Coordinates of C-alpha atoms and ligand atoms in Angstrom, one line a residue:
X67 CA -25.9 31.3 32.1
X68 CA -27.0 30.9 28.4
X69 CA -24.1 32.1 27.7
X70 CA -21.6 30.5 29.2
X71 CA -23.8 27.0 28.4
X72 CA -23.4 28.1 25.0
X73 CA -19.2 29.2 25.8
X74 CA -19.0 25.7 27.4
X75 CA -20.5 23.4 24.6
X76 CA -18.3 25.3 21.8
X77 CA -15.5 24.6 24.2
X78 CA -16.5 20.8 24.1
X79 CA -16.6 20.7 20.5
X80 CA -13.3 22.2 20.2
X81 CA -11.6 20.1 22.7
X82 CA -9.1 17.6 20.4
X83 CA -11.2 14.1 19.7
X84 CA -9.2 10.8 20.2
X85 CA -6.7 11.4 17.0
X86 CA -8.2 9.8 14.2
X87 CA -6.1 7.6 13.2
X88 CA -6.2 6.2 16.2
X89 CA -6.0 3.6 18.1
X90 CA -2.3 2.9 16.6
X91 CA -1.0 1.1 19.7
X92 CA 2.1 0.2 18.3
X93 CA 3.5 3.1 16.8
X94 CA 6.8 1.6 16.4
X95 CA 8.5 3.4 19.4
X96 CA 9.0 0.1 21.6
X97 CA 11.1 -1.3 18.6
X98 CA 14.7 -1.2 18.7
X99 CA 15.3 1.8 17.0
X100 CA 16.6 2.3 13.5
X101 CA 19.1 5.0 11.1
X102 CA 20.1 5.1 8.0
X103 CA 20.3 3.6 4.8
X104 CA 20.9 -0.7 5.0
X105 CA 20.4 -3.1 1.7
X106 CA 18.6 -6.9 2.4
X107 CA 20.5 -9.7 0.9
X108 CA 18.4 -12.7 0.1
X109 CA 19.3 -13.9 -3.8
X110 CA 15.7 -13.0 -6.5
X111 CA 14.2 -11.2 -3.6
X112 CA 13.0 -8.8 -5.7
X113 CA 10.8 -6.2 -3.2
X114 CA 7.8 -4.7 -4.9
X115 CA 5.9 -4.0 -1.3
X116 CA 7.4 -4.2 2.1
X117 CA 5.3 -3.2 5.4
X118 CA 7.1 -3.6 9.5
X119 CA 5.4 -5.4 11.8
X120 CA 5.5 -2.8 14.8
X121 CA 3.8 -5.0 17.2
X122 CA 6.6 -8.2 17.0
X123 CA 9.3 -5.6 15.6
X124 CA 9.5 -7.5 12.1
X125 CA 9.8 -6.6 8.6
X126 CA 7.7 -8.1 5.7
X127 CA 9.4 -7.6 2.3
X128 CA 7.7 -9.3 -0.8
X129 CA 9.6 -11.2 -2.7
X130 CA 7.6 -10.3 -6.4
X131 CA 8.5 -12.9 -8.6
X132 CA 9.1 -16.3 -6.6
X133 CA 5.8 -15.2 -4.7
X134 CA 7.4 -15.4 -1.3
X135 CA 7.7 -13.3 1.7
X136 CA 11.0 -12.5 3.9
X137 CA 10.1 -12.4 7.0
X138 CA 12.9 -10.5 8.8
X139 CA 14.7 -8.8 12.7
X140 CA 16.5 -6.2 11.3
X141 CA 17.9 -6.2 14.7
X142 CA 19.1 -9.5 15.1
X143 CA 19.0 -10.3 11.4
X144 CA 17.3 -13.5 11.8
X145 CA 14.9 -14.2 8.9
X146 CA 12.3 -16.8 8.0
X147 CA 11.0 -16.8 4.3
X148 CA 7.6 -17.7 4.0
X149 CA 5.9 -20.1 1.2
X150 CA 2.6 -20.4 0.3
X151 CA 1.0 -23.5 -1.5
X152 CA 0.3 -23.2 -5.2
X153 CA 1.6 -19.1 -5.2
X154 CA 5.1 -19.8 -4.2
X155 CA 7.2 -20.2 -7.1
X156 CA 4.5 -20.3 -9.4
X157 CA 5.3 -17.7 -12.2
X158 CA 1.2 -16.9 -12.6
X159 CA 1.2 -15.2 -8.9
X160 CA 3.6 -11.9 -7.9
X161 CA 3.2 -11.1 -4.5
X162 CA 3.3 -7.1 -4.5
X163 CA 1.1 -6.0 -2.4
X164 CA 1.8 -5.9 1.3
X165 CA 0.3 -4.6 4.2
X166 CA 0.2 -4.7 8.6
X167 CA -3.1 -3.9 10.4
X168 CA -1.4 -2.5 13.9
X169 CA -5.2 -2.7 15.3
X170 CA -5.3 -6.7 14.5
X171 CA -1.4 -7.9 13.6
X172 CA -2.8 -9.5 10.7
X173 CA -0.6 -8.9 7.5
X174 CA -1.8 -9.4 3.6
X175 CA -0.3 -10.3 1.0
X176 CA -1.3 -9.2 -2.3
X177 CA -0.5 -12.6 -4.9
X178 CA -1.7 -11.1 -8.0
X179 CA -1.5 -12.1 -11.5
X180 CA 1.8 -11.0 -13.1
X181 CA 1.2 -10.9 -16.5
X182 CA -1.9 -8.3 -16.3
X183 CA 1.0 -5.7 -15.5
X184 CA 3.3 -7.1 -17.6
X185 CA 1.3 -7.4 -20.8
X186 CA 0.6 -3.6 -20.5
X187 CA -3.0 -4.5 -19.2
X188 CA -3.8 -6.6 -23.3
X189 CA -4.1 -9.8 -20.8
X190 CA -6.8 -9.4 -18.2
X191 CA -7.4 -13.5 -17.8
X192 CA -5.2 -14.5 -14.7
X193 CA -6.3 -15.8 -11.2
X194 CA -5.8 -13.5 -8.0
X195 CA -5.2 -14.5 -4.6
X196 CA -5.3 -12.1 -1.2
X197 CA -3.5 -14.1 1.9
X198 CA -4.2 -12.9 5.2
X199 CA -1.3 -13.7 7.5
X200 CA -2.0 -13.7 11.9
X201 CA 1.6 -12.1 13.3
X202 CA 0.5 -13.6 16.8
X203 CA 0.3 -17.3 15.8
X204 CA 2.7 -17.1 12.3
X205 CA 0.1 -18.8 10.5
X206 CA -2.4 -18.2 7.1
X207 CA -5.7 -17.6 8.1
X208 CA -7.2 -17.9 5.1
X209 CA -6.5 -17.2 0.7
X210 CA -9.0 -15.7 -0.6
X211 CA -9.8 -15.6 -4.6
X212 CA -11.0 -12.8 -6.5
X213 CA -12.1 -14.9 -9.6
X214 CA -15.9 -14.4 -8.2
X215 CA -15.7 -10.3 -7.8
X216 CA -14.1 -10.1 -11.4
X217 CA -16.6 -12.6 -12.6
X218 CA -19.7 -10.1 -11.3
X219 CA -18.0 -6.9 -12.1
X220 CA -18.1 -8.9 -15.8
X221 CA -21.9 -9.3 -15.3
X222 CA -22.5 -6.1 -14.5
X223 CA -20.4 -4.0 -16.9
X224 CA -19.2 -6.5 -19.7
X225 CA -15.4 -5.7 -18.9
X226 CA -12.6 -8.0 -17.9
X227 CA -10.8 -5.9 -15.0
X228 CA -7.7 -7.3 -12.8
X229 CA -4.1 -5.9 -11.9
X230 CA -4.7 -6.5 -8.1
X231 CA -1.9 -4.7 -5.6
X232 CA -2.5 -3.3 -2.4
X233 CA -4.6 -3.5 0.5
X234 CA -6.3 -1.4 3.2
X235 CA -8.0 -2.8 6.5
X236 CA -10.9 -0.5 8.1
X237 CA -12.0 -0.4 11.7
X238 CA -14.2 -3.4 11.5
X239 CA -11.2 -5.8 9.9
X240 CA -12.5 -5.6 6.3
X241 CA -9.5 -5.3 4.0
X242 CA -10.1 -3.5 0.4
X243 CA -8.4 -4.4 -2.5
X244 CA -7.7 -2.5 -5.2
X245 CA -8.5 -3.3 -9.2
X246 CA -5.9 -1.4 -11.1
X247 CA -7.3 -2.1 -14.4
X248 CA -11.0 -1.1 -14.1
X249 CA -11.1 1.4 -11.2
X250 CA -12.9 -0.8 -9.1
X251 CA -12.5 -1.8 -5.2
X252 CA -12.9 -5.7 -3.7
X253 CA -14.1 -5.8 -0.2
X254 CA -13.1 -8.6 2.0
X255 CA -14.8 -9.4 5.2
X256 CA -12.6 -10.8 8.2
X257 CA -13.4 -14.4 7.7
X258 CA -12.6 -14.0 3.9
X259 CA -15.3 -13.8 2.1
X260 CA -14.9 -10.9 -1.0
X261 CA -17.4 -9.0 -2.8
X262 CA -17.6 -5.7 -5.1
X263 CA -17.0 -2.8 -2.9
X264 CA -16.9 -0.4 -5.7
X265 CA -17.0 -0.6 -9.3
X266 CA -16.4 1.8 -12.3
X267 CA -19.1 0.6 -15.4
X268 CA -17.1 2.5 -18.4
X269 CA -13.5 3.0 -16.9
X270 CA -11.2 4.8 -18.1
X271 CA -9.0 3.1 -21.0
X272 CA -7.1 4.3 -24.7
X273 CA -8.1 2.1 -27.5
X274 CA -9.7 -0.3 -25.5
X275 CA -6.3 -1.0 -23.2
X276 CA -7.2 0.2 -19.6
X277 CA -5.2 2.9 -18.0
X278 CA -3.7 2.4 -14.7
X279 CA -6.4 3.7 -12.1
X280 CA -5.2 2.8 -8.8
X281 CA -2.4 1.1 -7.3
X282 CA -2.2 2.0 -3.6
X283 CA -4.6 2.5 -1.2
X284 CA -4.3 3.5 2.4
X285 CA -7.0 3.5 5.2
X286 CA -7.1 6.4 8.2
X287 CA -9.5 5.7 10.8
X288 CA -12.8 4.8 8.7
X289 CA -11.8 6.4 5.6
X290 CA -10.1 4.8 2.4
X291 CA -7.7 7.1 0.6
X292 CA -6.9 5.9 -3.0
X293 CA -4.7 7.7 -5.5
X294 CA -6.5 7.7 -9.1
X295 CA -3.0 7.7 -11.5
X296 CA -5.1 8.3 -14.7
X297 CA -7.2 11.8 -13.5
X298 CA -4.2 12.5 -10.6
X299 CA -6.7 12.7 -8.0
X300 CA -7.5 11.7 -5.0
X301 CA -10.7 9.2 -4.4
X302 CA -11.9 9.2 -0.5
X303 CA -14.8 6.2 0.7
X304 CA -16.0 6.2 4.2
X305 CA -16.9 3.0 4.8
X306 CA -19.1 3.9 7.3
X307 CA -21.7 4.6 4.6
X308 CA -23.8 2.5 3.5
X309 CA -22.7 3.5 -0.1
X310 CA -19.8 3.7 -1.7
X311 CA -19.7 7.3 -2.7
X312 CA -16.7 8.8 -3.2
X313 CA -15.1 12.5 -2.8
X314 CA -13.3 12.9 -5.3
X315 CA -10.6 15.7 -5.8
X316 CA -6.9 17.4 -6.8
X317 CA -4.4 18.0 -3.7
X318 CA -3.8 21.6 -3.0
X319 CA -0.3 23.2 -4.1
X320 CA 1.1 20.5 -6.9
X321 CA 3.6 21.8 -8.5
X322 CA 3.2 22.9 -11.9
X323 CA 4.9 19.8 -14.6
X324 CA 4.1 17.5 -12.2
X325 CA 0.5 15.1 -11.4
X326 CA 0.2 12.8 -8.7
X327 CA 1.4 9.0 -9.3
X328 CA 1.9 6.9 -6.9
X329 CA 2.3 3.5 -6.5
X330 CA 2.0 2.2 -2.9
X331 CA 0.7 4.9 -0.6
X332 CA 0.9 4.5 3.0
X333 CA 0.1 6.7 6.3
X334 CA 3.2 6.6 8.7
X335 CA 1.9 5.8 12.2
X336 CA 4.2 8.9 13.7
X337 CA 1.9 11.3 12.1
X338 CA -1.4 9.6 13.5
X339 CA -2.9 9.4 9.8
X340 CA -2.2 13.1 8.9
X341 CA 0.8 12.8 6.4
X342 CA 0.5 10.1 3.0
X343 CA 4.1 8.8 1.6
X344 CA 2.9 8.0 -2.0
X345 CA 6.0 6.1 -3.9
X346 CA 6.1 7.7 -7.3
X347 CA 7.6 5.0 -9.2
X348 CA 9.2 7.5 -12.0
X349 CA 10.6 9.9 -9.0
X350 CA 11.2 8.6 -5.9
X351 CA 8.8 9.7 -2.6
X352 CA 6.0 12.6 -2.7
X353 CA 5.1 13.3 1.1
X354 CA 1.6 14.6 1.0
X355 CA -0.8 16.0 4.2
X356 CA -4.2 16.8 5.3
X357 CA -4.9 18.7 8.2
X358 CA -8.9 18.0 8.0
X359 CA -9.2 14.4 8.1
X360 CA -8.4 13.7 4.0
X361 CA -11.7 16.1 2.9
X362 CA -8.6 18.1 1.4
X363 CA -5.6 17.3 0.8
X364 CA -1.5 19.3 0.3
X365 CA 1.0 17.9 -1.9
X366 CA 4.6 19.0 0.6
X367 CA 7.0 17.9 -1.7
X368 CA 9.0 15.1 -3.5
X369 CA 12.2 13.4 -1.8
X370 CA 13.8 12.3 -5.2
X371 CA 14.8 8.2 -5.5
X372 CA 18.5 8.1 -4.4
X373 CA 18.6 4.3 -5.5
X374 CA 19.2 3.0 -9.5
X375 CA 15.9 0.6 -9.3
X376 CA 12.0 1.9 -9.1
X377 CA 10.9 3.2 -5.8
X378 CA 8.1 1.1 -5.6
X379 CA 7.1 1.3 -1.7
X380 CA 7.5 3.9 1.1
X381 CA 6.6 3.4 4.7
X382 CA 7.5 3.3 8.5
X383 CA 10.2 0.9 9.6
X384 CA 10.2 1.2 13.7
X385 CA 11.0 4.3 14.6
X386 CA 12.2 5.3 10.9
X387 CA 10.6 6.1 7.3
X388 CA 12.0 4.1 4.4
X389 CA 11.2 3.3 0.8
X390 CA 12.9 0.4 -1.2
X391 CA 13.5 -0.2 -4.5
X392 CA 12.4 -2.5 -7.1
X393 CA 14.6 -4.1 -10.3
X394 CA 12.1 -4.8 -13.1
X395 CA 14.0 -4.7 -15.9
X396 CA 16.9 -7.0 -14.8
X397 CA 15.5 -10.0 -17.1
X398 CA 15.3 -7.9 -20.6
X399 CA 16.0 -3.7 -20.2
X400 CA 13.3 -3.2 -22.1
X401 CA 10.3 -5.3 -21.1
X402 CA 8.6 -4.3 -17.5
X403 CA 8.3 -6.8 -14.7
X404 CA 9.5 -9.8 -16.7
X405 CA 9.2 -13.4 -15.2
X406 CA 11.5 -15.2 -13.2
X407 CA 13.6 -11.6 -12.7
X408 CA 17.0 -11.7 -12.4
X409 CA 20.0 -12.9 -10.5
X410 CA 20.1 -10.2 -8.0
X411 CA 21.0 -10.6 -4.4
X412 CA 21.6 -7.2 -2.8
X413 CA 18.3 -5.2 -2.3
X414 CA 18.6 -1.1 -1.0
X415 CA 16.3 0.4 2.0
X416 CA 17.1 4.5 1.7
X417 CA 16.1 6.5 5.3
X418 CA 14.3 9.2 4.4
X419 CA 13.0 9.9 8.1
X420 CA 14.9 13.4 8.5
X421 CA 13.7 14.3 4.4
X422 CA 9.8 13.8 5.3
X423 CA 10.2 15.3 8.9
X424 CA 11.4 18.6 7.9
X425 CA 8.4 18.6 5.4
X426 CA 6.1 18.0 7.1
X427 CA 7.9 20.4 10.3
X428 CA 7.8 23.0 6.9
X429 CA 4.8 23.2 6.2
X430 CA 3.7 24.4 9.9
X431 CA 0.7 21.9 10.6
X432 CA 2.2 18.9 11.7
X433 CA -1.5 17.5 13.1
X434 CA -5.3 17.9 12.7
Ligands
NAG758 C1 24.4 -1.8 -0.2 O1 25.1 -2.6 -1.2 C2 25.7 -1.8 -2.2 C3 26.2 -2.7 -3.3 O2 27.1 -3.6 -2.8 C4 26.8 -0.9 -1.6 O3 27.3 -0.1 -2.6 C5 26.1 0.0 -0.6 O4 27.1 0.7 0.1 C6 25.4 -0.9 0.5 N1 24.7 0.0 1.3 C7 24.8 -0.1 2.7 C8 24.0 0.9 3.4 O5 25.4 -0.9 3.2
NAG759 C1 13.7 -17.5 -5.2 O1 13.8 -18.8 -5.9 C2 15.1 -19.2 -6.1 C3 15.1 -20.5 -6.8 O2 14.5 -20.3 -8.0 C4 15.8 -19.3 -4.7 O3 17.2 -19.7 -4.9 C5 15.7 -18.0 -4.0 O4 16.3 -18.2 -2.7 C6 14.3 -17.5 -3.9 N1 14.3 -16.2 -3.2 C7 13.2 -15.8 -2.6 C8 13.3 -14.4 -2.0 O5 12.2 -16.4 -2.6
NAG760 C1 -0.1 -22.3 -10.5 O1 -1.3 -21.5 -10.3 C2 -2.3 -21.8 -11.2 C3 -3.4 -20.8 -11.1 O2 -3.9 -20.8 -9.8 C4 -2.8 -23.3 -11.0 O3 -3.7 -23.6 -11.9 C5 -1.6 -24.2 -11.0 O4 -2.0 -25.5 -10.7 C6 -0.5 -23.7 -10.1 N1 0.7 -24.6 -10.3 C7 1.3 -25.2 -9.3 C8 2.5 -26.0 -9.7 O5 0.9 -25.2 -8.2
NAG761 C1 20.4 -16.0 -13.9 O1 21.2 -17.1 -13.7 C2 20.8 -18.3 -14.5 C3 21.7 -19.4 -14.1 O2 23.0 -19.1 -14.2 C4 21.0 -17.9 -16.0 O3 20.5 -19.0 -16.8 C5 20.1 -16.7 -16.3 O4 20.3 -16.3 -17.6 C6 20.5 -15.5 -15.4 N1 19.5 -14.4 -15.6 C7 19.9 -13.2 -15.8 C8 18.8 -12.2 -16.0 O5 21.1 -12.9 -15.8

């Protein structure tokens, strides 16, 4: 009896838990389905972040330097381009940053000060904004300003941080923004109101310039998975703790010559939170995985840009995985990022679905 007790209750705990990146209700499957490679035409689009709306079946590209966002059925090609008040096609704001909550169809857009990235982080002064978007009712719910969080981080550690990208939402509808100049995290609440989630007091920098920390950030379930470009390691919150503590580590198998960069990373819903496409902006796509909920992590392998811009995001479009490409050096070929861009109308989105499913079908662990 004991023993079978005993045989039962390891039975129980072995018995698969509701997937943890659950509940992704929308997975994409009930959109109209989508193949291969296609390019967006909209003239100074200029994509720095993109995310699909799997709920309403619509893509969200940023357009970076006129601060506006095209809304877009790739099915029917209908398109809407969305303006904001005082960021649209004002040259202080890039919108880069973009991402969908499939728990609450809210979308955020990241409208972040431009010239922190393109001053080479020597120009920490500008203002940040983080829009929250409802996909239900197609209207802003709110703009928040960081000014306040950079303010206290100031207080508290005497350094001017900013270079604001992307976003995360957790289980409870906070959305976490990252600082990329200054390691630190900005913590949002639903109704808008930010505050210092994390904060680094000496971070790291080279003669007083601060090195690029973080960029992307992705949220699984209750964790927060952030990329740290200066150490090439991974930082993982649970924001279920009261503290912000994080683990901090290097994925398992990198290859030797090469350290984890990425730019936007970003947890396809058709691996349920196990696999991370991280867009390595000198490279093209690295596909990483964890099989034990992102206390470890294993780099699978790099699906080289095919395009001639920067790969700047990666991510699930429907039923397909794509990454775009961004022209930052169509104003001047030798100054990054350069206000108002340039003259481009034709925009690339590269399928890479069949690329990251036979990596991740590779590595022989395709769940938790
Ligand atoms: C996208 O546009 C480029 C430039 O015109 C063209 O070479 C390419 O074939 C197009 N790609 C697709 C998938 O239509
Ligand atoms: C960007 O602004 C220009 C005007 O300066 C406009 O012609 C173009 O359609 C805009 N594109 C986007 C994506 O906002
Ligand atoms: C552009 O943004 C700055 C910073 O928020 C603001 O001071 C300025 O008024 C804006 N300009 C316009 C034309 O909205
Ligand atoms: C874009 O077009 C405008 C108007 O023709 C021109 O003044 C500008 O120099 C062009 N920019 C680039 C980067 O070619």
């Amino acid at each position: 009896m004991l023993f079978s007790l005993l045989f039962l209750a390891a039975l129980t705990v072995a018995t698969p838990s509701p997937r943890y990146g659950s509940p992704y209700p929308h997975g994409g499957s009930h959109c109209p389905p989508i193949k291969g490679d296609f390019n967006v035409t909209y003239f100074r689009l200029y994509p720095e972040g993109f995310d699909y709306d799997s709920i309403h079946c619509k893509a969200y590209i940023g357009g970076n330097f006129n601060s506006t966002v095209l809304k877009k059925d790739l099915h029917t090609g209908e398109q809407e381009l969305l303006t904001f008040p005082g960021i649209s096609f004002n040259e202080t704001y890039h919108i880069s940053g973009i991402e969908f909550s499939p728990r609450t169809g809210a979308i955020y857009f990241s409208a972040n000060n431009g010239i922190a990235f393109q001053s080479g982080a020597t120009d920490l002064t500008g203002p940040n904004k983080l829009i929250k978007y409802d996909t239900f009712t197609n209207r802003v719910v709110w703009i928040s300003d960081m000014a306040p969080v950079i303010a206290e981080i100031k207080r508290l550690t005497g350094i001017q941080v900013n270079g604001f990208q992307d976003v995360a939402e957790d289980l409870a509808g906070n959305v976490y923004s990252v600082i990329t100049f200054g390691r630190a995290i900005v913590k949002i609440t639903p109704d808008g109101k930010p505050s210092i989630y994390y904060y680094t007091p000496h971070p790291p920098s080279v003669n007083g310039v601060m090195l690029t920390s973080w960029n992307g950030i992705m949220s699984v379930g209750d964790l927060l998975i952030l990329p740290e470009n200066s150490l090439g390691k991974f930082y993982v919150f649970n924001t279920k703790n009261g503290k912000a503590t994080p683990k901090i580590y290097t994925p398992k198998e990198m290859p030797s010559g090469y350290s984890l960069s990425c730019d936007r990373i970003n947890p396809p819903a058709m691996f349920d939170g196990t696999v991370a496409l991280c867009s390595d902006d000198a490279h093209g796509v690295a596909v990483y995985h964890s099989t034990d909920k992102w206390n470890t992590a294993e780099y699978l392998g790099l699906i080289p840009n095919r395009g001639t811009g920067i790969p700047t995001a990666s991510g699930q479009i429907s039923n397909g995985l794509y990454y775009s490409n961004e022209f930052f050096f169509d104003v001047d070929p030798n100054v990054f990022d350069l206000q108002p861009g340039g003259n481009r109308t034709i925009f690339p989105f590269y399928d890479i679905t069949s690329e990251v499913r036979g990596l991740v079908s590779r590595s022989g662990r395709s769940s938790w």
